[in-house]
């Protein structure tokens, strides 16, 4: 069953000069249609500047579409008011590339996670420490460090904190935008395994965005290859990886290192 449908989505930006708009547009996302089945991981792959992050921002309703629609579990998000989108955003959360930039350095991990846990249902004060401890355990962090601050953790640990914050409100859809590209190679597979395990355990649907096809192949059930704002290839991960149909996909494959446990 499709949980997310992207229907002919486009995001165009006007080209501006010193004297105003030129009448030309940059087609960051150009007539993209995709379906993400419930409980599956879609890998969205392409080089920098191809439109991956713009599409993810459009799905998150952080970037308006020029045309098309984003259908989440039967609801057209583009037709909702700002207040309705804010309420629905509990159902779809994002994990960003740089966990240090996405975490508030003034908040302890406890404060960050309590805030996230309380978005859907306020937590009684006496239950907060236990809830944060359980959440930290789930992502492989020691609860004894819950009162520390982001700068006291390694990059991999900070990304685990960011993942904990994303799953805390109980979303059904996760968007992970280059979540391992800022990490050491030795840590990347740990984070990928964590995301895979959480997707299965919590019955999540996920879009995993990366420029590295080998990383996407490691985690994804299906792969969509994006180039110049368009999807040029889409299919089951193993098919795309072993028998790519598009020349651009073959180019990405030839440039990609192989990621192993």
Tab-separated table of C-alpha atoms in Angstrom:
chain	number	residue	atom	x	y	z
A	1	UNK	CA	0.000	0.000	0.000
A	2	UNK	CA	1.384	3.412	-0.961
A	3	UNK	CA	2.020	5.646	2.034
A	4	UNK	CA	3.554	8.529	0.100
A	5	UNK	CA	2.745	9.560	-3.462
A	6	UNK	CA	4.593	12.307	-5.291
A	7	UNK	CA	2.558	13.297	-8.328
A	8	UNK	CA	4.159	15.351	-11.117
A	9	UNK	CA	5.942	17.526	-8.566
A	10	UNK	CA	7.933	20.506	-9.826
A	11	UNK	CA	9.896	23.210	-8.049
A	12	UNK	CA	11.089	26.018	-10.328
A	13	UNK	CA	13.074	29.076	-9.300
A	14	UNK	CA	13.076	32.263	-11.377
A	15	UNK	CA	16.461	33.374	-12.669
A	16	UNK	CA	17.173	36.878	-11.414
A	17	UNK	CA	19.544	39.545	-12.634
A	18	UNK	CA	20.435	43.047	-11.456
A	19	UNK	CA	17.319	44.359	-13.229
A	20	UNK	CA	14.904	41.721	-11.880
A	21	UNK	CA	13.699	38.383	-13.227
A	22	UNK	CA	14.878	37.283	-16.657
A	23	UNK	CA	11.872	35.161	-17.554
A	24	UNK	CA	13.975	31.994	-17.311
A	25	UNK	CA	13.652	29.400	-14.553
A	26	UNK	CA	15.859	26.837	-12.840
A	27	UNK	CA	14.026	23.517	-12.812
A	28	UNK	CA	15.313	22.170	-9.487
A	29	UNK	CA	12.603	19.478	-9.478
A	30	UNK	CA	10.913	18.825	-12.794
A	31	UNK	CA	7.737	16.737	-13.058
A	32	UNK	CA	8.762	14.037	-10.571
A	33	UNK	CA	6.388	11.190	-9.764
A	34	UNK	CA	7.244	8.553	-7.162
A	35	UNK	CA	5.420	6.119	-4.908
A	36	UNK	CA	6.826	4.946	-1.591
A	37	UNK	CA	5.182	1.809	-0.274
A	38	UNK	CA	4.357	1.561	3.421
A	39	UNK	CA	7.124	-0.087	5.426
A	40	UNK	CA	9.740	0.190	2.674
A	41	UNK	CA	12.909	2.234	2.319
A	42	UNK	CA	13.278	4.260	-0.869
A	43	UNK	CA	16.815	5.320	-1.707
A	44	UNK	CA	16.939	8.603	-3.609
A	45	UNK	CA	20.358	9.004	-5.200
A	46	UNK	CA	22.052	11.559	-7.428
A	47	UNK	CA	24.953	13.981	-7.554
A	48	UNK	CA	24.989	17.274	-5.652
A	49	UNK	CA	22.643	19.806	-7.219
A	50	UNK	CA	20.352	17.263	-8.880
A	51	UNK	CA	17.317	18.289	-6.796
A	52	UNK	CA	17.271	15.620	-4.075
A	53	UNK	CA	17.266	17.991	-1.122
A	54	UNK	CA	14.790	20.343	-2.807
A	55	UNK	CA	12.414	17.423	-3.257
A	56	UNK	CA	12.835	16.398	0.388
A	57	UNK	CA	12.072	19.956	1.523
A	58	UNK	CA	8.952	19.925	-0.653
A	59	UNK	CA	7.825	16.665	0.961
A	60	UNK	CA	8.394	18.227	4.394
A	61	UNK	CA	6.349	21.266	3.282
A	62	UNK	CA	9.347	23.532	3.806
A	63	UNK	CA	9.419	24.370	0.111
A	64	UNK	CA	6.235	25.097	-1.895
A	65	UNK	CA	5.674	23.210	-5.132
A	66	UNK	CA	5.404	25.103	-8.392
A	67	UNK	CA	3.029	22.373	-9.548
A	68	UNK	CA	2.021	18.833	-8.648
A	69	UNK	CA	1.112	17.353	-5.281
A	70	UNK	CA	2.440	15.439	-2.290
A	71	UNK	CA	-0.038	12.841	-1.009
A	72	UNK	CA	0.704	11.450	2.455
A	73	UNK	CA	-1.482	8.543	3.531
A	74	UNK	CA	-4.296	9.828	1.339
A	75	UNK	CA	-3.998	13.518	2.318
A	76	UNK	CA	-2.801	16.161	-0.139
A	77	UNK	CA	-0.364	18.134	2.009
A	78	UNK	CA	-0.307	21.031	-0.443
A	79	UNK	CA	-3.969	21.733	0.303
A	80	UNK	CA	-3.520	22.030	4.078
A	81	UNK	CA	-3.228	25.266	6.032
A	82	UNK	CA	0.012	26.119	7.829
A	83	UNK	CA	-1.512	25.066	11.156
A	84	UNK	CA	-2.729	21.761	9.697
A	85	UNK	CA	0.699	21.060	8.182
A	86	UNK	CA	2.307	21.738	11.557
A	87	UNK	CA	0.039	19.163	13.176
A	88	UNK	CA	0.573	16.604	10.416
A	89	UNK	CA	4.355	17.063	10.547
A	90	UNK	CA	4.366	14.851	13.639
A	91	UNK	CA	3.738	12.030	11.152
A	92	UNK	CA	6.819	12.792	9.034
A	93	UNK	CA	10.163	13.758	10.486
A	94	UNK	CA	13.560	14.570	8.998
A	95	UNK	CA	17.138	13.589	9.835
A	96	UNK	CA	19.670	16.108	8.526
A	97	UNK	CA	23.196	15.688	7.224
A	98	UNK	CA	25.016	17.582	9.960
A	99	UNK	CA	23.802	16.581	13.433
A	100	UNK	CA	25.842	19.284	15.146
A	101	UNK	CA	24.144	22.006	13.102
A	102	UNK	CA	20.670	20.511	13.591
A	103	UNK	CA	20.940	20.161	17.391
A	104	UNK	CA	20.577	23.224	19.615
A	105	UNK	CA	23.954	23.575	21.393
A	106	UNK	CA	22.259	25.268	24.377
A	107	UNK	CA	19.969	22.322	25.066
A	108	UNK	CA	21.084	19.217	26.912
A	109	UNK	CA	20.199	15.920	25.275
A	110	UNK	CA	17.535	15.461	27.946
A	111	UNK	CA	15.887	18.772	27.030
A	112	UNK	CA	16.091	18.057	23.310
A	113	UNK	CA	14.492	14.630	23.608
A	114	UNK	CA	11.845	15.633	26.159
A	115	UNK	CA	10.707	18.382	23.818
A	116	UNK	CA	10.459	15.888	20.947
A	117	UNK	CA	8.678	13.259	23.051
A	118	UNK	CA	6.135	15.828	24.264
A	119	UNK	CA	5.085	17.063	20.820
A	120	UNK	CA	2.293	14.536	20.430
A	121	UNK	CA	1.372	13.950	24.092
A	122	UNK	CA	2.767	15.987	27.017
A	123	UNK	CA	4.882	13.864	29.371
A	124	UNK	CA	4.288	14.055	33.143
A	125	UNK	CA	7.453	15.322	34.822
A	126	UNK	CA	8.027	12.113	36.790
A	127	UNK	CA	8.014	10.027	33.582
A	128	UNK	CA	10.431	12.151	31.569
A	129	UNK	CA	13.757	10.649	32.641
A	130	UNK	CA	12.508	7.107	32.057
A	131	UNK	CA	11.135	7.995	28.618
A	132	UNK	CA	14.401	9.682	27.583
A	133	UNK	CA	16.418	6.735	28.915
A	134	UNK	CA	14.348	4.278	26.883
A	135	UNK	CA	14.730	6.419	23.756
A	136	UNK	CA	18.503	6.690	24.200
A	137	UNK	CA	18.799	2.944	24.714
A	138	UNK	CA	16.824	2.366	21.524
A	139	UNK	CA	19.390	4.270	19.440
A	140	UNK	CA	22.431	2.791	21.196
A	141	UNK	CA	23.294	5.619	23.595
A	142	UNK	CA	23.938	5.410	27.326
A	143	UNK	CA	21.192	7.152	29.350
A	144	UNK	CA	23.763	8.248	31.926
A	145	UNK	CA	24.844	10.938	29.440
A	146	UNK	CA	21.387	12.503	28.994
A	147	UNK	CA	22.351	15.750	30.738
A	148	UNK	CA	25.370	16.357	28.507
A	149	UNK	CA	25.382	18.789	25.571
A	150	UNK	CA	25.886	18.117	21.836
A	151	UNK	CA	29.536	19.275	21.781
A	152	UNK	CA	30.403	16.545	24.316
A	153	UNK	CA	29.530	13.776	21.851
A	154	UNK	CA	31.239	12.385	18.766
A	155	UNK	CA	29.740	12.875	15.298
A	156	UNK	CA	28.265	9.372	15.265
A	157	UNK	CA	26.747	9.837	18.717
A	158	UNK	CA	25.253	13.184	17.700
A	159	UNK	CA	23.636	11.546	14.692
A	160	UNK	CA	22.136	8.924	17.004
A	161	UNK	CA	20.721	11.774	19.097
A	162	UNK	CA	19.261	13.353	15.951
A	163	UNK	CA	17.703	10.018	15.007
A	164	UNK	CA	16.246	9.673	18.524
A	165	UNK	CA	14.737	13.140	18.228
A	166	UNK	CA	13.219	12.243	14.834
A	167	UNK	CA	11.517	9.046	16.026
A	168	UNK	CA	10.402	10.508	19.391
A	169	UNK	CA	7.040	11.947	18.201
A	170	UNK	CA	6.080	8.588	16.681
A	171	UNK	CA	6.212	9.420	12.948
A	172	UNK	CA	5.268	6.972	10.209
A	173	UNK	CA	7.636	8.500	7.623
A	174	UNK	CA	11.299	9.422	8.014
A	175	UNK	CA	13.265	11.512	5.525
A	176	UNK	CA	17.003	11.044	5.953
A	177	UNK	CA	18.960	13.647	3.955
A	178	UNK	CA	22.581	12.482	3.559
A	179	UNK	CA	22.605	11.264	7.203
A	180	UNK	CA	25.985	9.491	7.016
A	181	UNK	CA	27.970	11.622	4.571
A	182	UNK	CA	29.468	13.772	7.358
A	183	UNK	CA	30.570	10.704	9.351
A	184	UNK	CA	33.714	8.597	9.277
A	185	UNK	CA	33.420	5.539	7.055
A	186	UNK	CA	33.936	3.333	10.126
A	187	UNK	CA	30.762	4.789	11.683
A	188	UNK	CA	28.576	4.898	8.570
A	189	UNK	CA	27.568	1.229	8.563
A	190	UNK	CA	26.604	1.437	12.258
A	191	UNK	CA	24.205	4.290	11.554
A	192	UNK	CA	22.828	2.551	8.462
A	193	UNK	CA	22.201	-0.614	10.489
A	194	UNK	CA	20.481	1.442	13.194
A	195	UNK	CA	18.179	3.091	10.639
A	196	UNK	CA	17.367	-0.269	9.068
A	197	UNK	CA	16.574	-1.820	12.458
A	198	UNK	CA	14.382	1.109	13.520
A	199	UNK	CA	12.480	1.026	10.238
A	200	UNK	CA	11.639	-2.640	10.762
A	201	UNK	CA	10.962	-2.442	14.518
A	202	UNK	CA	8.792	0.686	14.360
A	203	UNK	CA	7.200	-0.199	10.994
A	204	UNK	CA	8.400	3.064	9.474
A	205	UNK	CA	8.499	4.164	5.860
A	206	UNK	CA	11.700	5.973	4.888
A	207	UNK	CA	13.230	8.023	2.094
A	208	UNK	CA	17.005	7.814	2.329
A	209	UNK	CA	18.817	10.491	0.307
A	210	UNK	CA	22.445	10.159	-0.742
A	211	UNK	CA	24.906	10.929	-3.538
A	212	UNK	CA	26.510	7.507	-3.011
A	213	UNK	CA	24.793	4.611	-4.759
A	214	UNK	CA	26.676	1.984	-2.739
A	215	UNK	CA	25.354	3.486	0.519
A	216	UNK	CA	21.818	3.575	-0.882
A	217	UNK	CA	22.102	-0.037	-2.049
A	218	UNK	CA	23.185	-1.042	1.465
A	219	UNK	CA	19.967	0.204	3.068
A	220	UNK	CA	17.225	0.633	0.437
A	221	UNK	CA	14.476	-1.678	-0.770
A	222	UNK	CA	13.904	0.470	-3.861
A	223	UNK	CA	16.097	3.026	-5.616
A	224	UNK	CA	15.212	6.174	-7.558
A	225	UNK	CA	18.040	7.838	-9.458
A	226	UNK	CA	17.716	11.597	-9.913
A	227	UNK	CA	19.478	13.763	-12.473
A	228	UNK	CA	18.876	17.429	-13.287
A	229	UNK	CA	15.606	17.518	-11.411
A	230	UNK	CA	14.146	14.354	-12.952
A	231	UNK	CA	13.932	10.670	-12.053
A	232	UNK	CA	15.874	8.778	-14.712
A	233	UNK	CA	15.649	5.292	-13.201
A	234	UNK	CA	13.497	3.605	-10.582
A	235	UNK	CA	13.133	0.019	-9.406
A	236	UNK	CA	13.984	-2.600	-6.784
A	237	UNK	CA	17.423	-1.927	-5.312
A	238	UNK	CA	18.975	-5.172	-6.496
A	239	UNK	CA	17.760	-4.650	-10.065
A	240	UNK	CA	19.049	-1.092	-10.251
A	241	UNK	CA	22.366	-2.093	-8.745
A	242	UNK	CA	23.010	-5.205	-10.857
A	243	UNK	CA	21.331	-4.321	-14.165
A	244	UNK	CA	21.105	-0.513	-14.424
A	245	UNK	CA	19.167	0.683	-17.446
A	246	UNK	CA	20.295	4.306	-17.634
A	247	UNK	CA	23.780	5.462	-18.563
A	248	UNK	CA	23.833	7.929	-15.665
A	249	UNK	CA	23.123	5.107	-13.179
A	250	UNK	CA	26.012	3.130	-14.637
A	251	UNK	CA	28.245	6.175	-14.200
A	252	UNK	CA	27.258	6.488	-10.537
A	253	UNK	CA	27.924	2.798	-10.007
A	254	UNK	CA	31.370	2.942	-11.565
A	255	UNK	CA	32.329	5.823	-9.242
A	256	UNK	CA	30.914	4.334	-6.053
A	257	UNK	CA	33.060	2.480	-3.464
A	258	UNK	CA	31.519	-0.665	-1.994
A	259	UNK	CA	30.302	-0.402	1.606
A	260	UNK	CA	30.465	-3.538	3.744
A	261	UNK	CA	29.868	-4.397	7.403
